[in-house]
XYZ file of C-alpha atoms in Angstrom:
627
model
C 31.046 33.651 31.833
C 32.325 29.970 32.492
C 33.353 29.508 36.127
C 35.558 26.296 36.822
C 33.508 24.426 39.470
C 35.303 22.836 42.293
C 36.185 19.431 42.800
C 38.430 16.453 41.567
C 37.175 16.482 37.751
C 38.894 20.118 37.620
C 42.536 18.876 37.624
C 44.523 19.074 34.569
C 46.397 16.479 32.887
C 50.564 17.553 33.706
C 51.544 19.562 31.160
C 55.495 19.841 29.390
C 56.970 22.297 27.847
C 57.054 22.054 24.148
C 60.262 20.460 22.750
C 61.569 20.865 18.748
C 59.857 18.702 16.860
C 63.281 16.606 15.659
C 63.632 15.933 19.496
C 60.067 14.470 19.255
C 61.135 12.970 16.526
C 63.671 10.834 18.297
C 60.814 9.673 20.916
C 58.938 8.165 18.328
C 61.802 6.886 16.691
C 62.696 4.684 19.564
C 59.640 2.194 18.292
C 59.771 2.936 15.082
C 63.441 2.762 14.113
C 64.074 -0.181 16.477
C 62.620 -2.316 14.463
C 65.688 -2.369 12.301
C 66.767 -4.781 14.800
C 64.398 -7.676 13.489
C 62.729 -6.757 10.761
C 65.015 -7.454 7.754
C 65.497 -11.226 9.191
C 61.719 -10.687 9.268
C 61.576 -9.821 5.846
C 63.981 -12.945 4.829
C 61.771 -15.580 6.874
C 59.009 -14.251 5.295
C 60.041 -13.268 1.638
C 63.481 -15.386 1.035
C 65.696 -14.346 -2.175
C 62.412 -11.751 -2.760
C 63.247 -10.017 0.628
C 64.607 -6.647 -1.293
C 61.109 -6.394 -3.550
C 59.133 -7.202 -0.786
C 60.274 -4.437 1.166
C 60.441 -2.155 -1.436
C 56.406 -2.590 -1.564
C 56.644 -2.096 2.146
C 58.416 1.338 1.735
C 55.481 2.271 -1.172
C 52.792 1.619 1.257
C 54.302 3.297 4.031
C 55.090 6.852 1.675
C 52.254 6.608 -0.322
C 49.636 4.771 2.183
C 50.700 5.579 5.901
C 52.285 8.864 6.018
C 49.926 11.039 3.627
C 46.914 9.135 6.356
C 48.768 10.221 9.262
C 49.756 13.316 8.010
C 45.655 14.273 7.881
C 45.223 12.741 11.471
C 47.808 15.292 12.949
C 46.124 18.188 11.066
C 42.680 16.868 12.431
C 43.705 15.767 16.073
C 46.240 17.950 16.590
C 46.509 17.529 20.884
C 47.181 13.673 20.083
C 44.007 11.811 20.510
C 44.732 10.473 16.996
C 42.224 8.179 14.836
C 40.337 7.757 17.713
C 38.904 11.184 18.188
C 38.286 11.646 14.576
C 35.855 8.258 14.799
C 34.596 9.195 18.298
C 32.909 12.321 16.463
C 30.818 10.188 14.382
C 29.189 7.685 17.072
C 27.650 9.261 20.219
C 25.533 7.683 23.460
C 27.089 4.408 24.875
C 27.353 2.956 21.191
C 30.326 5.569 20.411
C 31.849 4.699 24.214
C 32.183 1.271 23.483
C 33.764 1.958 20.145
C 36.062 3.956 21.813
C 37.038 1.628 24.394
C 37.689 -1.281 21.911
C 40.147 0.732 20.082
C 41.731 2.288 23.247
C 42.212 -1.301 23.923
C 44.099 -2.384 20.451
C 46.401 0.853 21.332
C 46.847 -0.280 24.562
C 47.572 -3.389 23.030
C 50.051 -2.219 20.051
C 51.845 0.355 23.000
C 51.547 -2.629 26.371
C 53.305 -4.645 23.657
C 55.782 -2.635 22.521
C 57.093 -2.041 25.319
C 57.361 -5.526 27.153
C 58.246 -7.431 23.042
C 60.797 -4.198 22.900
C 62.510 -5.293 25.919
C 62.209 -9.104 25.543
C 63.825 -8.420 22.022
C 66.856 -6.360 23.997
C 67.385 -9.383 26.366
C 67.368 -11.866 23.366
C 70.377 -9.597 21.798
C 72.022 -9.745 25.329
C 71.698 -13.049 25.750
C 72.961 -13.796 22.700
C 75.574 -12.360 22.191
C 78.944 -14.311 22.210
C 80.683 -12.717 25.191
C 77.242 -12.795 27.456
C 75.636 -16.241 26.174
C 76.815 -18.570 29.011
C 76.597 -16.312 32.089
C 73.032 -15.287 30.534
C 71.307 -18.071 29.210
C 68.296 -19.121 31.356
C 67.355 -15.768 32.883
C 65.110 -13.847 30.118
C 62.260 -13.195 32.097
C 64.367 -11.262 35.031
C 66.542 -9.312 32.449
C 63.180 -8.403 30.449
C 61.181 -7.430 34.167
C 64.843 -5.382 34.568
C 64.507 -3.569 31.266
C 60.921 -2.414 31.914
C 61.298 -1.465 35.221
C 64.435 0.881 34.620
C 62.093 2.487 31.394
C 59.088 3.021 34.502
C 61.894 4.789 36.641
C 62.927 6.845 33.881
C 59.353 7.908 33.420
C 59.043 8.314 37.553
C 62.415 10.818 36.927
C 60.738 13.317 34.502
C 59.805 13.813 30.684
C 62.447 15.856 29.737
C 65.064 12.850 30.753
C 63.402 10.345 28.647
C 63.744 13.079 25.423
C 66.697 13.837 26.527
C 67.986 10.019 26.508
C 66.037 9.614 23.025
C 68.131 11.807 20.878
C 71.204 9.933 22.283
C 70.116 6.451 21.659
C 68.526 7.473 18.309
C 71.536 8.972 17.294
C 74.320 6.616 18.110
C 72.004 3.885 16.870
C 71.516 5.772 13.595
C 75.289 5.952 12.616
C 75.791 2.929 13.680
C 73.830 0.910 11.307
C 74.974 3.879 8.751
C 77.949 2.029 8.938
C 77.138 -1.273 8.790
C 74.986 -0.543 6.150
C 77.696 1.239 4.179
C 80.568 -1.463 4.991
C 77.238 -4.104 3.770
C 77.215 -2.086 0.378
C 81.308 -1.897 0.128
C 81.252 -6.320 0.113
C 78.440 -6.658 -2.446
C 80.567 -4.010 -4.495
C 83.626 -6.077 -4.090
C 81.949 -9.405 -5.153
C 79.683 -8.398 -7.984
C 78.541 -12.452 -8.256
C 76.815 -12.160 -5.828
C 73.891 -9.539 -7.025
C 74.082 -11.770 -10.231
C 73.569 -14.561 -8.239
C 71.022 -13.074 -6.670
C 68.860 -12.177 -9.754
C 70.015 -15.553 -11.680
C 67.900 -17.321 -8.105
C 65.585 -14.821 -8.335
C 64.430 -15.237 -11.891
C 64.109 -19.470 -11.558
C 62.252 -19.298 -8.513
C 59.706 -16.916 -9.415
C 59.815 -16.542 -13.066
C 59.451 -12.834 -13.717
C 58.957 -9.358 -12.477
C 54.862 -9.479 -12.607
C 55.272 -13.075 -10.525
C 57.394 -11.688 -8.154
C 55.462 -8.209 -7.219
C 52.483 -11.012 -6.656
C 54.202 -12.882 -4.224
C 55.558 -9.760 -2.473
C 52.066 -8.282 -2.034
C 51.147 -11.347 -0.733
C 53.808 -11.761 1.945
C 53.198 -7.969 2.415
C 51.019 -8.799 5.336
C 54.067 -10.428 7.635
C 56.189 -7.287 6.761
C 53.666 -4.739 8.880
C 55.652 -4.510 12.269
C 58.171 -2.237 9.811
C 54.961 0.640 9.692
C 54.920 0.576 13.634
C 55.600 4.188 14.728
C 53.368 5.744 12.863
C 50.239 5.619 15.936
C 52.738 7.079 18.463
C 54.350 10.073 16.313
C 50.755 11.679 16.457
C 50.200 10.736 20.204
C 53.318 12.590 21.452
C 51.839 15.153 19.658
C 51.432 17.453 22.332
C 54.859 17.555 23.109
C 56.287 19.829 20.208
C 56.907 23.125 20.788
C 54.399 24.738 18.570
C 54.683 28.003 16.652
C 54.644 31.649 18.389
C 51.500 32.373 16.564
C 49.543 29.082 17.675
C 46.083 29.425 19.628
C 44.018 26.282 21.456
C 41.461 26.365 18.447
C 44.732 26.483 15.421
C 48.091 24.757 16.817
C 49.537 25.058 13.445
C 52.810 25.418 13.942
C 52.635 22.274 15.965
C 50.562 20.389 13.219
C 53.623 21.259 10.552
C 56.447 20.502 13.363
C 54.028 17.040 13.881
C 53.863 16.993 9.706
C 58.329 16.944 9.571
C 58.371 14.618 12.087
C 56.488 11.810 9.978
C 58.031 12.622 7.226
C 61.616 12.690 8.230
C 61.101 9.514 10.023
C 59.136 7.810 7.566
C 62.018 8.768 4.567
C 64.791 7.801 6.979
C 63.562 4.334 7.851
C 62.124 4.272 4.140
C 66.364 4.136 3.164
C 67.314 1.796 6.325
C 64.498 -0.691 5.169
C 65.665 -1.072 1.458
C 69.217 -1.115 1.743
C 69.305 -3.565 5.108
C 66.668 -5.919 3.439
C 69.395 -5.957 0.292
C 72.371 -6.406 1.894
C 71.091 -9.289 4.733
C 69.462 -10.948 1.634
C 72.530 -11.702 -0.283
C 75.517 -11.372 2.386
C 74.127 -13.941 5.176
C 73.105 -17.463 4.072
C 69.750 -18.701 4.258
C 69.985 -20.670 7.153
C 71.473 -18.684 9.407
C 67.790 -17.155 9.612
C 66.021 -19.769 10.701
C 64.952 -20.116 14.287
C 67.949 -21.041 16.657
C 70.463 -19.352 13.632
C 72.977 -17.102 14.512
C 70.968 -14.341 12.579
C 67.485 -14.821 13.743
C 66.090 -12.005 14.858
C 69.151 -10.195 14.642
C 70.617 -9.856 10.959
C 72.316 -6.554 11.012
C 73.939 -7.503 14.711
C 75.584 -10.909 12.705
C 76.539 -9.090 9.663
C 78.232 -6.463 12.350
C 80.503 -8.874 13.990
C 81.177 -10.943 10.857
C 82.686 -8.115 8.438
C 83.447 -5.193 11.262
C 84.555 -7.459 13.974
C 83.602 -8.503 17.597
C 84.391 -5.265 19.047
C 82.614 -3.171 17.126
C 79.615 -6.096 16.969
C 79.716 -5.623 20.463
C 79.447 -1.959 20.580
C 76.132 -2.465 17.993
C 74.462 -5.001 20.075
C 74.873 -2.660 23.230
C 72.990 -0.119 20.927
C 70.742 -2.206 19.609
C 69.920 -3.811 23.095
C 69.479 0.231 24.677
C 67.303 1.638 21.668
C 65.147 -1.732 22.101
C 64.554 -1.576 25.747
C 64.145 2.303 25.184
C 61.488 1.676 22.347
C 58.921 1.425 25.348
C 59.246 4.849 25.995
C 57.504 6.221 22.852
C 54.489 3.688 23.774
C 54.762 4.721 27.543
C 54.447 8.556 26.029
C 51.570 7.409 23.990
C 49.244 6.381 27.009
C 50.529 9.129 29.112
C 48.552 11.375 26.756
C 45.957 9.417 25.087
C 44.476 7.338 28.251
C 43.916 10.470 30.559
C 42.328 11.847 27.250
C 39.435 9.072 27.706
C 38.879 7.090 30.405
C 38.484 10.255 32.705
C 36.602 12.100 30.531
C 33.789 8.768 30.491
C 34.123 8.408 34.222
C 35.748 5.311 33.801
C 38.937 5.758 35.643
C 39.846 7.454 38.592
C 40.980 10.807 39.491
C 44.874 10.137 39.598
C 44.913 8.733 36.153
C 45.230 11.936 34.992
C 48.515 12.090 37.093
C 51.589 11.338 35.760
C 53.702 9.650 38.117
C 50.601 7.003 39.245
C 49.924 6.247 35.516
C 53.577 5.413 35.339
C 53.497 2.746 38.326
C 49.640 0.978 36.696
C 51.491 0.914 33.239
C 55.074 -0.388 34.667
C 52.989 -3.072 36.612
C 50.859 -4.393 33.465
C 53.868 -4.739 31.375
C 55.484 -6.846 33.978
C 52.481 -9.192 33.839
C 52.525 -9.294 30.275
C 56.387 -10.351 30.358
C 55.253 -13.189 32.508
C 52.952 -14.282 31.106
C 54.492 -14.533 27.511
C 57.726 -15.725 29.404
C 59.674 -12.763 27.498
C 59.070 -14.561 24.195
C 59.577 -12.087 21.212
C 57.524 -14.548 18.841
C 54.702 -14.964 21.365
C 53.936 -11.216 21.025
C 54.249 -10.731 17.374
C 51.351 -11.758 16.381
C 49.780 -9.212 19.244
C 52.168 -6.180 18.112
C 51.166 -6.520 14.644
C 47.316 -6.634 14.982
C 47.175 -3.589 17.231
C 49.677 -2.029 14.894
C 47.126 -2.610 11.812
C 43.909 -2.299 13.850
C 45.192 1.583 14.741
C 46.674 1.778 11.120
C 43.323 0.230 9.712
C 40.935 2.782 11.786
C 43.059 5.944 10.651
C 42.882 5.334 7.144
C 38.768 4.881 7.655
C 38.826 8.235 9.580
C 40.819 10.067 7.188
C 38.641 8.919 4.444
C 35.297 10.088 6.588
C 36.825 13.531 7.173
C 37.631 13.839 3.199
C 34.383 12.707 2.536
C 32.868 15.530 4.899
C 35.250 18.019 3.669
C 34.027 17.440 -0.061
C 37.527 16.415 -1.133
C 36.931 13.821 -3.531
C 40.134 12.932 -4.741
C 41.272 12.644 -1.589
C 38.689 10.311 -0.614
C 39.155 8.222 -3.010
C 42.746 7.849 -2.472
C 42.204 7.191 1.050
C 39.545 4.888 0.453
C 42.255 2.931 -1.821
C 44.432 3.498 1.205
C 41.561 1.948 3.856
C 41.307 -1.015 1.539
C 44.737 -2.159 1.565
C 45.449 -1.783 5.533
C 41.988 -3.834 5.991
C 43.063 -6.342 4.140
C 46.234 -6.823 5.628
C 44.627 -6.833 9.048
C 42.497 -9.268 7.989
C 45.701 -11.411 6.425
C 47.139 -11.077 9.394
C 44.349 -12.126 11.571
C 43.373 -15.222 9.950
C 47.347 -16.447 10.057
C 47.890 -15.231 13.483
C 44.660 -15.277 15.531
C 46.303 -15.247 18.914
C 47.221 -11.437 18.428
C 43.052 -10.565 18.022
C 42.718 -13.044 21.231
C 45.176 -11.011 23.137
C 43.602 -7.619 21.232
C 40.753 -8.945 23.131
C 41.806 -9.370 26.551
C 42.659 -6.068 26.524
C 39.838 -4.518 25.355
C 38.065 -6.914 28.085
C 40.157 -5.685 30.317
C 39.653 -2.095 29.651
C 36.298 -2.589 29.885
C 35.921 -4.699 32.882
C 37.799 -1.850 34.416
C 36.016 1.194 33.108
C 32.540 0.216 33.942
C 33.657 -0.841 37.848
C 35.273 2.746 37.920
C 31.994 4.463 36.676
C 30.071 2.677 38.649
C 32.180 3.483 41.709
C 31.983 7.026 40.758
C 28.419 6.991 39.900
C 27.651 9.675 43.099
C 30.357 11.795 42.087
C 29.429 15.659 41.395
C 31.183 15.813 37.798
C 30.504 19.705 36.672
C 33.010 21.164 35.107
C 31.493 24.424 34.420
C 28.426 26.443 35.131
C 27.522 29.109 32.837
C 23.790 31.148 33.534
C 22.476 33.581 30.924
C 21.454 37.177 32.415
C 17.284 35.828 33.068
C 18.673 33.076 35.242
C 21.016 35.140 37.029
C 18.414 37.344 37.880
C 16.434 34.450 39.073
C 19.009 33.382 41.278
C 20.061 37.424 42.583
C 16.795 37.811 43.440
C 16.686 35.480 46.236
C 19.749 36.886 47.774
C 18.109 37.671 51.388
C 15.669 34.971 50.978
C 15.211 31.016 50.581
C 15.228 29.836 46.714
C 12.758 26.886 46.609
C 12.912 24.573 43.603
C 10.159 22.423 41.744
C 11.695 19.334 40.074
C 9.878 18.893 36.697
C 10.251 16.459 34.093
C 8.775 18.679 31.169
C 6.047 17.169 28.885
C 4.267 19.804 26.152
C 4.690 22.670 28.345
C 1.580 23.742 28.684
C -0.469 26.063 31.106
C -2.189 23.294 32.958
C 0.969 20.698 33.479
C 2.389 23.484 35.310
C -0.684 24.503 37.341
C -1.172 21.398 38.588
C 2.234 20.602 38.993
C 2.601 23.836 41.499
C -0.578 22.679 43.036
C 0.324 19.177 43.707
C 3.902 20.554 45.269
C 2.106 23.092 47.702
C -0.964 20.228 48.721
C 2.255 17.633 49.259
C 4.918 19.583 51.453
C 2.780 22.509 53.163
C 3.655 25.384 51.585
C 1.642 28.377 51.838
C 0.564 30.016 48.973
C 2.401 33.622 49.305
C 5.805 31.952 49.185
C 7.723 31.389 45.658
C 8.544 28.107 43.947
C 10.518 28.317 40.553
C 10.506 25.099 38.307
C 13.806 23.784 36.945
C 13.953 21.512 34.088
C 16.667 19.336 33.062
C 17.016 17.607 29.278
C 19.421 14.886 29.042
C 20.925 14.682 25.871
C 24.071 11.841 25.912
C 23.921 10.248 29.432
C 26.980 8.496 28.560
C 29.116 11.415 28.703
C 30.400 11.692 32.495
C 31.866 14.759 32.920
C 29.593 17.677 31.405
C 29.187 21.614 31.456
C 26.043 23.038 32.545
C 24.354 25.848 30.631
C 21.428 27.623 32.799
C 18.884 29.029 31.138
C 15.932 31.239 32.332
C 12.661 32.028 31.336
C 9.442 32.819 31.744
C 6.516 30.915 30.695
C 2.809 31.755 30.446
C 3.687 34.800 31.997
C 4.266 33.707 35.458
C 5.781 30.770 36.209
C 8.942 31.181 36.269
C 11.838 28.089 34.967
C 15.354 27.379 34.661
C 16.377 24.728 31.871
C 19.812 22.647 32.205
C 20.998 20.249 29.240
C 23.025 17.388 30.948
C 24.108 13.999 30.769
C 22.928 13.400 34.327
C 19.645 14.886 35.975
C 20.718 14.340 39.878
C 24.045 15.747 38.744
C 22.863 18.955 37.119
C 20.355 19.493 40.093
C 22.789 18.865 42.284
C 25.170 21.067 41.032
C 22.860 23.660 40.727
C 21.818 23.665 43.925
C 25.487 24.212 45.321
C 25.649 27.051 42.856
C 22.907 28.749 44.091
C 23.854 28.332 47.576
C 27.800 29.796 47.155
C 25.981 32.928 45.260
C 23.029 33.496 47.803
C 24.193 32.801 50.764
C 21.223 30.909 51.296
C 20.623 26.796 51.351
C 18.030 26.372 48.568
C 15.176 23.433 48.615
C 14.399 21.578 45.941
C 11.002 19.474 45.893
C 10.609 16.103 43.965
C 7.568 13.824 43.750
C 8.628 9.818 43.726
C 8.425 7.947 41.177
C 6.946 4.255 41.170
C 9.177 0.875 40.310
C 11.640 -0.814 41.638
C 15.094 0.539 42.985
C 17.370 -1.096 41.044
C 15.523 -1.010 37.909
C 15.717 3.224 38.424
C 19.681 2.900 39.562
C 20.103 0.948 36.179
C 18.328 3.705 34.176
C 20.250 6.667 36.416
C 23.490 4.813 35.321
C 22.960 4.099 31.779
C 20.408 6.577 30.610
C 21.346 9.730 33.648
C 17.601 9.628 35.068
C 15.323 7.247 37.209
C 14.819 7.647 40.610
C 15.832 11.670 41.127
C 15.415 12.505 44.346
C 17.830 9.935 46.504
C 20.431 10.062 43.898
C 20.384 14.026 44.076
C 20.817 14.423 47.724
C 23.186 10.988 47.723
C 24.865 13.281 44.637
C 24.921 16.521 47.197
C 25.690 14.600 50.335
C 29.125 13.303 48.470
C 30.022 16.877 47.367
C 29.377 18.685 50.715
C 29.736 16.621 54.194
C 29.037 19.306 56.130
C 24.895 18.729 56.405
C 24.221 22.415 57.822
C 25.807 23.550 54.819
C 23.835 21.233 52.386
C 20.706 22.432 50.394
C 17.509 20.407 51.565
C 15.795 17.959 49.307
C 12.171 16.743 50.022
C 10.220 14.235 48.098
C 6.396 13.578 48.708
């Protein structure tokens, strides 16, 4: 049976109770829904008169090409590691790490930025709105550092808060633009010119209906911020209550509450998206779009104070401005869960990051570089947003398409595959006309990096178990030296054969002195993927050629497992075992390089450096000697 072996790597990530998946819903809503507040001027910078058709082709690919993709990732990650997991499974050794890594750092990329662009975009509708513009103006970067440091203390208050305050921002924000929207519909009613207008421009510009779907897929690209949301609905994944039935190994009523909440989010901001893209287009003048116009940035906030009033534009842009600078949350939810998931796990972070309240404080801190150093600018981030956004997008529709593939589901792969296509070539469109975002993709992933290698390297010593489990021969092995000393041959196994172990034995008793009448038992440890940090030890024991007797261990570290063992052995004897190493010839660092990358070189110092670490007390530590 598995027995949880002491020490930091045993803590848990904080878990929450399970909340209805429409509460969720509203979480992830916060980024995704937010983007109301930009996108249709977006859209009308991007697309013009074509805005409306342009859109609609965003809506298509979001129902027919996001949703069904991340509707498969929830069923296939269902405890929110998302895309990444799905791909992790096909790469392993340092190879796989490193392609881990560089995506964790385009989602820390797409979440860092929504959350500091989120609240430089709530400070740009505060500043500009017309009560607030001359008391304001000048002081972006404080408001912004403001807004992100009241969504850290949120964080710092509890989970259930920030839900809590979710559902009441999405909400209010919701009927809001309901009515705008419906007030938006109620003028183009009254002046029916002005859709003819619209179709009479429409038609000279671009000619006809086959021109103008070629012109929207080609603007497509610019339109991508409106399928942001879709990455963080499956990382808050472990937050919805799941069904009475569910076990660890089948969540599925948490996989169909995660399945509604895409869905109902994706067909709600499917409607918001058409009919705000129509009614911007053809009730606010072209100009008034442009940088420095009074609708830049901010098209459904003008049309709100121009037909409803300044009171009630007011009331919007306080909305507007509290569901933007609560958009962060979703993306600070994101990295609560999917960070601790990794970096940990690879040894490449330290123990508190699977904490909540420290993770908070790191995150809270990088955003407020990443305000200053983009001065709050909402157009210096974009191009940043939108790559991660795509690169995340991008790698889910290639990991959907895998697990079809595996799964034998053809037709599915071959939609998918369609799918994959279309959200790598709009990366790529997006790329080549804004570079900066891949160069600040990059820093990240640097960053990350940088980071995760210092903190394995730092923890390189560490005793990183997490469970022992011995089959009934090596238990006996290990009972039977209960009222006696347990001593331990170190052997790197070759064929296995009668004579390595004879002279192995020999060499071990000519070496260290020991008499022939006392026992030695070999151990042998096989490492299979020494970049994995954290492992669980399976103890085997046998006997071979009919006497000698072994223990085998599969790990990604050979000090580790020995050392480990040895502990083991000593908390169920009683007694402190010794363990017996010959050395091995080269250089030191060349054998600390090959212990850190490949879990082996130089055994013997790193073992008792390994043991010395884990106990301090040195008459309780089991003796190594090397001859």
């Amino acid at each position: 049976m598995a027995k949880q072996y002491p020490g930091p790597h045993a803590q848990a990530p904080v878990e929450h109770k399970g909340q209805r998946w429409w509460r969720v819903m509203c979480l992830t809503g916060l980024d995704y829904f937010s983007t109301l507040g930009y996108q249709p001027g977006i859209a009308a910078l991007a697309a013009g008169l074509l805005s409306p058709v342009a859109t609609i082709v965003l809506v298509i690919v979001t129902l027919c090409g996001a949703l069904p993709v991340y509707r498969r990732v929830a069923q296939e990650s269902p405890y929110g590691e998302g895309s990444i997991a799905m791909l992790e499974r096909l790469l392993s050794f340092w190879q796989g790490k490193l392609f881990v890594l560089a995506l964790l750092g385009f989602a820390a990329t797409d979440f860092m930025i929504t959350i500091t662009l989120s609240a430089a975009d709530a400070t740009a509708h505060l500043v500009e709105n017309p009560h607030l513009t001359s008391a304001l103006s000048g002081r972006q970067v404080l408001i912004t550092l403001l807004l992100v440091a009241l969504l850290g203390g949120v964080f710092l208050k509890g989970f259930s808060e920030a839900i809590g305050l979710a559902v009441f921002l999405v909400a209010v924000y919701l009927a809001l633009n309901v009515v705008v929207v419906v007030n938006g519909l109620w003028h183009v009613l009254k002046a029916p010119h002005l859709v003819a207008d619209w179709t009479d421009a429409l038609t000279a510009e671009h000619g006809n209906a086959i021109a103008m779907i070629g012109v929207a897929l080609v603007v497509f690209p610019k339109l991508a911020l409106g399928l942001s949301g879709f990455e963080t609905g499956v990382a808050v994944m472990p937050h919805i209550e799941g069904a009475p039935e569910d076990t660890e190994e089948k969540p599925t009523g948490r996989i169909r509450g995660a399945r509604k909440l895409l869905t109902t989010a994706a067909l709600i901001m499917s409607c918001f998206l058409i009919t705000t893209s129509f009614i911007t287009t053809l009730l606010i003048p072209k100009a008034a779009f442009e940088p420095g116009g009074p609708a830049n940035g901010r098209a459904l906030a003008y049309l709100a104070h121009e037909n409803l009033g300044n009171t009630f534009g007011t009331v919007y842009d306080i909305s507007t401005i509290a569901i933007l600078w609560f958009a962060g949350a979703s993306a600070m939810a994101g990295m609560l869960n999917l960070l601790p998931r990794y970096l940990p796990r690879y040894g490449m972070a330290p123990h508190w990051a699977r904490a909540v309240r420290p993770m908070v404080i790191v995150l809270t801190l990088i955003a407020f570089l990443v305000t200053w150093l983009f001065d709050a600018s909402v157009d210096a981030q974009g191009g940043a947003y939108a790559t991660g956004v795509l690169v995340l997008i991008s790698s889910a529709a290639i990991a959907v398409t895998i697990a079809a593939h595996k799964a034998g589901q053809r037709r599915w792969r071959a939609g998918f595959a369609v799918i994959a296509a279309v959200f790598l070539y709009t990366t790529g469109v997006n790329i080549a006309e804004r570079p900066d975002g891949v160069k600040i993709g990059a820093c990240f992933i640097g960053g990350i990096i940088l980071v995760s290698f210092l903190s394995r390297l730092r923890r390189a010593f560490e005793l990183r178990v997490t469970d022992m489990v011995l089959d009934e021969a090596a238990e006996r092995f290990i009972r039977d030296y209960t009222h006696r000393t347990m001593r331990l041959i170190a052997n790197e196994p070759n064929n296995r054969g009668l004579a390595e172990y004879q002279e192995k034995k020999r060499e071990v008793r000519t070496h260290h002195d020991i008499p022939a009448d006392i026992d030695l038992v070999f151990v042998e440890v096989t490492v299979r993927d020494p970049s994995e940090f954290e492992s669980v030890l399976d103890v085997h024991g046998e006997v071979l050629h009919g006497r000698y007797r072994v223990l085998t261990l599969e790990s990604s570290s050979v000090p580790n497992a020995l050392a480990a063992l040895l502990l083991t052995i000593r908390d169920r004897t009683g007694q402190l075992p010794h363990i017996y190493f010959e050395w091995t010839e080269g250089g030191p660092v060349g054998h600390f390089l090959r212990f850190f990358l490949f879990g082996q070189g130089e055994v013997a110092p790193v073992t008792r450096e390994v043991l010395r670490e884990a106990e301090p007390d040195r008459s309780r530590r089991p003796r190594v000697h090397v001859g």
